[in-house]
Short mmCIF file of C-alpha atoms in Angstrom, two decimals:
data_model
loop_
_atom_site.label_atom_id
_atom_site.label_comp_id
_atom_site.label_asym_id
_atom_site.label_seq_id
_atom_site.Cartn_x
_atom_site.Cartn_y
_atom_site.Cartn_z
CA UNK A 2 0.00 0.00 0.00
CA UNK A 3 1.83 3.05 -0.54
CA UNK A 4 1.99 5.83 1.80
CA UNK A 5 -0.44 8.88 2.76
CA UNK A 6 2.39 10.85 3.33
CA UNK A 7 3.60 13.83 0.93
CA UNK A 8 4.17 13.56 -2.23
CA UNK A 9 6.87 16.04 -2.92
CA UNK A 10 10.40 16.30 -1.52
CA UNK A 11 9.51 19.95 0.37
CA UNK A 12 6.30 18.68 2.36
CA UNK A 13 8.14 14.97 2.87
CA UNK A 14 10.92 17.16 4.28
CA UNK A 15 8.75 18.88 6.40
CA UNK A 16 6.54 15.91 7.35
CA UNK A 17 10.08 13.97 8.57
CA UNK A 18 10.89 16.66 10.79
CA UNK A 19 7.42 16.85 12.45
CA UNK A 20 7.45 13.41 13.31
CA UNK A 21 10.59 14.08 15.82
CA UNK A 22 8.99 16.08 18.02
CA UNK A 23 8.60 13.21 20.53
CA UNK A 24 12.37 12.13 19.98
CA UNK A 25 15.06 14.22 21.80
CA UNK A 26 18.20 15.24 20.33
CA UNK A 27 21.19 13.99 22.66
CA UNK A 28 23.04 16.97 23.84
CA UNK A 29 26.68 16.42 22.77
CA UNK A 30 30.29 17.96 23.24
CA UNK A 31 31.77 18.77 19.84
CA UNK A 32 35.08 17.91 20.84
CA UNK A 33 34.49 14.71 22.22
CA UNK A 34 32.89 11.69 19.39
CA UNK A 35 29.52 10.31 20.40
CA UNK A 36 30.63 6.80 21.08
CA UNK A 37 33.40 4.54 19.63
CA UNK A 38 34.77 1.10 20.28
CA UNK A 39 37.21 -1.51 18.78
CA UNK A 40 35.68 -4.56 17.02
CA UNK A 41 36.80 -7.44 14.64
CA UNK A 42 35.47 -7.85 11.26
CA UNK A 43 36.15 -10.58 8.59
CA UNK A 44 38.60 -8.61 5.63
CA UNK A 45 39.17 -8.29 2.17
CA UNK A 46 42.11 -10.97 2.91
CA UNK A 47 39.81 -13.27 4.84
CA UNK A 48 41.83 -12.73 7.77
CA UNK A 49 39.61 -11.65 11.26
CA UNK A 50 41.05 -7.75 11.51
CA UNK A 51 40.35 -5.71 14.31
CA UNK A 52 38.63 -2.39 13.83
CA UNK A 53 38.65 1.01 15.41
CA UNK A 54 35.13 2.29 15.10
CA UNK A 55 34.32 5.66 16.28
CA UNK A 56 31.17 7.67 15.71
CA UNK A 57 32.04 11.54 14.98
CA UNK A 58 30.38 14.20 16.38
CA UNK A 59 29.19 17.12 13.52
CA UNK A 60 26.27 18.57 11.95
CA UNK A 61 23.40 17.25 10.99
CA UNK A 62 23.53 15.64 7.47
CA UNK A 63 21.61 18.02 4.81
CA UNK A 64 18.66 15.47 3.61
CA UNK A 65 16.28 14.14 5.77
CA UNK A 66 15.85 10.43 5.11
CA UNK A 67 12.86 9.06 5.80
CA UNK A 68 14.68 5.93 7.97
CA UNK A 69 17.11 7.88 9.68
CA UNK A 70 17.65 8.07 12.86
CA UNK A 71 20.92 9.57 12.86
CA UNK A 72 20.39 12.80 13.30
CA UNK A 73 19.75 12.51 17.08
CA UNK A 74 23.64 12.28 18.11
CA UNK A 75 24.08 15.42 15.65
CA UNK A 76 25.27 19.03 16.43
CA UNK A 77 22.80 21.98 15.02
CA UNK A 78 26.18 23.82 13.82
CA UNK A 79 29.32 22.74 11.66
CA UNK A 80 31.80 21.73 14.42
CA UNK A 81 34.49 24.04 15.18
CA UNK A 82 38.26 23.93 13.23
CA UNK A 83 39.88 21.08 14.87
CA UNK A 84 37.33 19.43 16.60
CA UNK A 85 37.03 16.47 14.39
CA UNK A 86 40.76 15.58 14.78
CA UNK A 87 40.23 16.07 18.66
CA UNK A 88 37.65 13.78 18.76
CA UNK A 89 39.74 11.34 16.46
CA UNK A 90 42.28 11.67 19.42
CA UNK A 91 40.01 11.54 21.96
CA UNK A 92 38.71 7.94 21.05
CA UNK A 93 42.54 6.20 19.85
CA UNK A 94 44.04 7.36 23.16
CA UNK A 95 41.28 5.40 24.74
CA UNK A 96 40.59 2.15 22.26
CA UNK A 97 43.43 -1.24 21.76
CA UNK A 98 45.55 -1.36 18.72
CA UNK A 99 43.49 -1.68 15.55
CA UNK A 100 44.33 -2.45 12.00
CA UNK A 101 41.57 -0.37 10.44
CA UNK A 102 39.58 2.34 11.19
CA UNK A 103 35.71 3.57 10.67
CA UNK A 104 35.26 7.08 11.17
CA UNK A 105 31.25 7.17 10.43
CA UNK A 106 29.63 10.42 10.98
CA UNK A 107 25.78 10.68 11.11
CA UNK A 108 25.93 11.68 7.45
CA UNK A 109 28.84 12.37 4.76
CA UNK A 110 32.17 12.90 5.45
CA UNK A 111 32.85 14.81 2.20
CA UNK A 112 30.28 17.48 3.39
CA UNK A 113 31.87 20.40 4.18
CA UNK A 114 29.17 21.84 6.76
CA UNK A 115 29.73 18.20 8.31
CA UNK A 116 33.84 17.37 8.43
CA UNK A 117 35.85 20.65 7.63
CA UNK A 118 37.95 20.04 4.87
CA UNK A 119 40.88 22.41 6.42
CA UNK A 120 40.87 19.63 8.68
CA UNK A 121 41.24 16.73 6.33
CA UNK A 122 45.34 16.83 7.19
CA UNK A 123 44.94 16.30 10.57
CA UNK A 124 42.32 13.65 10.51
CA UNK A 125 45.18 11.69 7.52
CA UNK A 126 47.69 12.24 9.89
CA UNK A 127 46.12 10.00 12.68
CA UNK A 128 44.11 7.46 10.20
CA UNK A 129 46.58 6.57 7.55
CA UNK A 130 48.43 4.70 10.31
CA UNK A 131 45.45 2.03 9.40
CA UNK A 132 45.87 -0.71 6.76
CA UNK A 133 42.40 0.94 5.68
CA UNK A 134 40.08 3.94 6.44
CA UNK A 135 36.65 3.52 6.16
CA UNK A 136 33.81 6.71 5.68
CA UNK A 137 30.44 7.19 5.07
CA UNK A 138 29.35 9.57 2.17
CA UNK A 139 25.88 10.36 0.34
CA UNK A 140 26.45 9.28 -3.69
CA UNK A 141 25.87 13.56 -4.26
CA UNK A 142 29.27 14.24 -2.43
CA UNK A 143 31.40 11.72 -3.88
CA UNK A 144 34.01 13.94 -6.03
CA UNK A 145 37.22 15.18 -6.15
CA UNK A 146 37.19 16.24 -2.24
CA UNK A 147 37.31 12.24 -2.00
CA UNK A 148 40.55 11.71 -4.19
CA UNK A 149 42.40 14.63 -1.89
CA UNK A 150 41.65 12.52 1.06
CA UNK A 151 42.38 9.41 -0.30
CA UNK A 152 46.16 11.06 -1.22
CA UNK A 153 46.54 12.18 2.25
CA UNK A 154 46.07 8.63 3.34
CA UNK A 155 49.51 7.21 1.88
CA UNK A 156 49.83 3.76 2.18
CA UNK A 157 46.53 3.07 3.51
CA UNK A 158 43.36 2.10 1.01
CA UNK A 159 40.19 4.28 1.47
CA UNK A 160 36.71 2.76 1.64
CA UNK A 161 33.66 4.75 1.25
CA UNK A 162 30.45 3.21 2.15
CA UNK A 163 26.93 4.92 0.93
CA UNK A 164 23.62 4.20 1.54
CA UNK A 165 21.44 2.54 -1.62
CA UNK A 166 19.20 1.33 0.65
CA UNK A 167 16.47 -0.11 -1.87
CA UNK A 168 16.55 -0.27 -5.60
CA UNK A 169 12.23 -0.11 -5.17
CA UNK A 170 11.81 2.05 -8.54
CA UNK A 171 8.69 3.20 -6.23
CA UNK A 172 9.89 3.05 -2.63
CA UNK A 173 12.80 4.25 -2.89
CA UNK A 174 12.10 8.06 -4.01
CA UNK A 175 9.76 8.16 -1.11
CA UNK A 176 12.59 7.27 1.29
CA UNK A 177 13.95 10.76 0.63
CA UNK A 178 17.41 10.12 -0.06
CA UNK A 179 17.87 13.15 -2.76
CA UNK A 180 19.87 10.06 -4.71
CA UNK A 181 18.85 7.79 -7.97
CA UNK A 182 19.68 4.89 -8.64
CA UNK A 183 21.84 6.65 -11.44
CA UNK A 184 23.29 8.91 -8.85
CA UNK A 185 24.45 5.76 -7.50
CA UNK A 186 25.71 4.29 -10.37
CA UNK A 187 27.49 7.41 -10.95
CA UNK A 188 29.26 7.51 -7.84
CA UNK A 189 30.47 3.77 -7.69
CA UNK A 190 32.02 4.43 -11.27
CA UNK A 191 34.21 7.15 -9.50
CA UNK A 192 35.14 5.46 -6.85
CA UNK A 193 36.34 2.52 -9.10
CA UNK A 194 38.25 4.75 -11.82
CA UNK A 195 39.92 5.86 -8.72
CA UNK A 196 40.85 2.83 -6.61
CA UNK A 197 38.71 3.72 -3.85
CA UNK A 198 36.88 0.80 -2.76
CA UNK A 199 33.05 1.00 -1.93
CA UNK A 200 30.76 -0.77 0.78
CA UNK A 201 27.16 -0.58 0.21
CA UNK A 202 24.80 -0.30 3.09
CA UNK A 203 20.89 -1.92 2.01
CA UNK A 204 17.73 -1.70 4.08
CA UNK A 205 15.84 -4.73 4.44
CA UNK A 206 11.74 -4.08 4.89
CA UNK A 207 11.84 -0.36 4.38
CA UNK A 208 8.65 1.47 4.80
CA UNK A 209 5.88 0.21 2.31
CA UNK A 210 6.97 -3.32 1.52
CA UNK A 211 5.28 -6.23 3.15
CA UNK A 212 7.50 -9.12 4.28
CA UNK A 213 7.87 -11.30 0.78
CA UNK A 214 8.42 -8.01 -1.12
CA UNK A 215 11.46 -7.01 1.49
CA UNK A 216 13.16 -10.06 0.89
CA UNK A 217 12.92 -9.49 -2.93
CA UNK A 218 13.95 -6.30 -2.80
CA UNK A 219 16.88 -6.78 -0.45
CA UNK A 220 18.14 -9.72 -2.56
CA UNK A 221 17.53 -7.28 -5.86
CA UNK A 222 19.34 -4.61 -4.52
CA UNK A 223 22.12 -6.80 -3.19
CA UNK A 224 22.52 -7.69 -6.69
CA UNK A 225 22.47 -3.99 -7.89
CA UNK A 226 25.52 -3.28 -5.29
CA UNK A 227 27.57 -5.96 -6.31
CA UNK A 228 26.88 -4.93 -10.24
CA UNK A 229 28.16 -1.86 -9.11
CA UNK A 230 31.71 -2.83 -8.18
CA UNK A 231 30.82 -3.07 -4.08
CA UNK A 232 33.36 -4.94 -1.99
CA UNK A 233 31.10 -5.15 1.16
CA UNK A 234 27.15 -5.92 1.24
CA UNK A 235 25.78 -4.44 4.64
CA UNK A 236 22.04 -5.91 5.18
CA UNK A 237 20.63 -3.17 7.64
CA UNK A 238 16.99 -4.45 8.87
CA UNK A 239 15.00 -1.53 9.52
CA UNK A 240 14.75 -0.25 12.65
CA UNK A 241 12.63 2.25 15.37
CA UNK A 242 13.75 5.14 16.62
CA UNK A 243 12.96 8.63 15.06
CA UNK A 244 9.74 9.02 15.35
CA UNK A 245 9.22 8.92 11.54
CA UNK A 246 8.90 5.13 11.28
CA UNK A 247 6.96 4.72 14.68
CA UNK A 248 4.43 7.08 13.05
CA UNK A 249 4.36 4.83 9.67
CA UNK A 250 3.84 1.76 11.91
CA UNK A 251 1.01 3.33 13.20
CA UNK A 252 -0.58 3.76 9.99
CA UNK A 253 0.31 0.80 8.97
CA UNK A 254 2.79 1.79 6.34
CA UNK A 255 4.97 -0.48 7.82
CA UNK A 256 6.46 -2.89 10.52
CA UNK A 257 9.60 -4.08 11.57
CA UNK A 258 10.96 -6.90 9.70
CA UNK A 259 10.75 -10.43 10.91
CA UNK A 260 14.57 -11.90 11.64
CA UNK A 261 14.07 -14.95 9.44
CA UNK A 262 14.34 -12.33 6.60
CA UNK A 263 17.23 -10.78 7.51
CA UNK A 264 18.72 -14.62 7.51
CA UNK A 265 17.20 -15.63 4.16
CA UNK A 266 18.98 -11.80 2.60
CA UNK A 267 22.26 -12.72 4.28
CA UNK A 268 21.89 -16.58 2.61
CA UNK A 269 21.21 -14.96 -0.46
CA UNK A 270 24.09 -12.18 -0.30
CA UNK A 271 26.43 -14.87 0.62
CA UNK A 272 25.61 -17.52 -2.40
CA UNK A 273 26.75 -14.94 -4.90
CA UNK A 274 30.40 -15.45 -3.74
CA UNK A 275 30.98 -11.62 -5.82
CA UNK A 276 32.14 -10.10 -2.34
CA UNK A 277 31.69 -9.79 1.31
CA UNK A 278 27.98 -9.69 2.88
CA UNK A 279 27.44 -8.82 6.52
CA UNK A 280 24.61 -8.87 8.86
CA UNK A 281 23.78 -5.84 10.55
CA UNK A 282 23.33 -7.12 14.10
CA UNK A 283 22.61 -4.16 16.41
CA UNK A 284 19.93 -4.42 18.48
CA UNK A 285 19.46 -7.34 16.88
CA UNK A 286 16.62 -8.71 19.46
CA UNK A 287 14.10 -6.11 18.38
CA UNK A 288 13.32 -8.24 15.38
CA UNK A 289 12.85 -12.15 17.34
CA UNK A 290 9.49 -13.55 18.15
CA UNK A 291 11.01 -16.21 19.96
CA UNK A 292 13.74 -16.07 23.02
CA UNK A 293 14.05 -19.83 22.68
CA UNK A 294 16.36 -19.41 19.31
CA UNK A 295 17.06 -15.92 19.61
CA UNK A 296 20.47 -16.31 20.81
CA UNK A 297 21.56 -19.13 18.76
CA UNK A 298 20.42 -17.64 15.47
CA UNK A 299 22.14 -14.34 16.32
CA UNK A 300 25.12 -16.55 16.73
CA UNK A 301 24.67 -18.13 13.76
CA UNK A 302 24.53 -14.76 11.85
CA UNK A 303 27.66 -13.37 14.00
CA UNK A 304 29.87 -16.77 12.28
CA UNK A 305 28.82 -15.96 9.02
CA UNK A 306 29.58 -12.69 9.06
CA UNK A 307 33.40 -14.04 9.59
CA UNK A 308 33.26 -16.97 8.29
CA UNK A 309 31.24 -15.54 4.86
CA UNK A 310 29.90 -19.08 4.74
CA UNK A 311 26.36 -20.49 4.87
CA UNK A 312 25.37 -22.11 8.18
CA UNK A 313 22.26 -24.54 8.06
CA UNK A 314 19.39 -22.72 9.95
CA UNK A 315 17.97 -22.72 13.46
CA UNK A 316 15.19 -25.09 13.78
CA UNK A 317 13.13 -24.32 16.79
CA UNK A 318 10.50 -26.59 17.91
CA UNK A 319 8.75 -23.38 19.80
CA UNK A 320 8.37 -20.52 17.06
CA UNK A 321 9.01 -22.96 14.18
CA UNK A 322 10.52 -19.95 12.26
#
């Protein structure tokens, strides 16, 4: 059923931002990152690397996505000069060794409101330490600001990951992105003719897609990434949380994927063999029926996110999912 919500990107825009009037906005030092931790992550290599994961503090990204909830551990202003490195030494004075590093950012590192540029030297200085760097960018902002980075980084390989999120020819305009599947497209080809290496982050069961038409569309747009030169297949399943969704639920726009489809879009990812697929397994709980198998199928999708290998499912005798 599609959605009662506006039709065109102004009144979306402003519909989005009415809808987080119930959702507070965490009140956050601009010199210190949001959160960060280490964690281990099956590479390129196949070798089990440990990764330095840290979530920047900066502005607000400029498009309001429909999904995100993001923009909650955001500032309201560009962060001051220097900050961003701060915060970069702020969390790596703190964290174990690490081989690479994630600096994710609540939105696009290549936007200049978001990460100075004037900084970029700074933030190279500590990062290309790291056998790889790893940032998040909108398709819009993938340009030459990119390649400058990427030469700042030496020896170490840059990764950007973007959003596609769905390749719905219907659903996903109304998710608000401000991208095309072209845009996309566009954007990977870059990155390629440049040797910057891309991860691709997909939504399973976004808003307006009942449960047989999330799978297909996961499993189409997995298909779309790795057609477009991706190295790493993130399967994000869609999630609470700004106010946006909960009101979409409601109207019955949409609900939370069931976790048996996030298994069958891993299975699927992971049968291709064209590159690595991972699990997105945050919060993971929100989306089991059953605390019998709950913690044995998250397991299962934990080893085949470093293994990249196919387990045989879960059979539980209580939820028979």
């Amino acid at each position: 059923m599609m959605p009662k919500y506006p039709a065109s990107k102004a009144a979306r825009n402003q519909w989005i931002l009415e809808q987080r009037h119930n959702v507070p906005r965490a009140d956050l030092n601009p010199f210190e990152p949001h959160a960060f931790w280490c964690e281990d992550e099956r590479s390129a290599s196949g070798e089990t690397v440990s990764v330095a994961t840290l979530l920047l503090t900066n502005r607000e990204c400029p498009w309001k996505c429909l999904m995100c909830d993001l923009w909650r551990h955001t500032l309201t202003t560009t962060a001051p000069l220097g900050a961003i490195p701060a915060q970069i030494h702020v969390a790596l004075d703190q964290l174990r060794a690490a081989r690479q590093i994630k600096l994710y950012n609540s939105g696009s590192f290549f936007d200049k409101k978001a990460i100075p540029p004037d900084d970029y030297a700074q933030i190279a200085e500590r990062a290309r330490h790291f056998e790889r760097v790893i940032v998040e960018c909108h398709p819009k902002l993938i340009n030459e600001s990119c390649l400058r980075f990427r030469d700042l980084l030496g020896e170490a390989k840059l990764e950007i990951a973007m959003g596609l999120e769905t390749v719905h020819p219907e659903v996903g305009p109304l998710l608000n992105k401000g991208a095309t599947l072209q845009d996309f497209q566009n954007a990977a080809d870059f990155l390629a003719k440049n040797d910057i290496a891309l991860r691709v982050f997909i939504l399973v069961k976004p808003p307006f897609l009942n449960e047989d038409e999330a799978l297909l569309w996961a499993n189409r747009s997995t298909d779309f990434a790795f057609g477009c030169g991706a190295d790493v297949v993130v399967l994000i399943p869609t999630r609470r949380g700004n106010g946006a969704m909960e009101a979409l639920e409601k109207s019955g726009d949409w609900s939370p994927p069931r976790l048996k489809t996030l298994e069958n879009s891993a299975n699927y990812g992971l049968a291709l063999q064209k590159g690595r697929v991972f699990a997105d397994l945050w919060d993971l709980q929100q989306f089991s029926t059953c605390e019998m198998c709950f913690a044995a199928r998250r397991e299962r999708l934990e080893t085949m996110n470093f293994t990249q290998q196919i387990l045989p499912p879960i059979e539980c005798v209580f939820c028979h999912d």
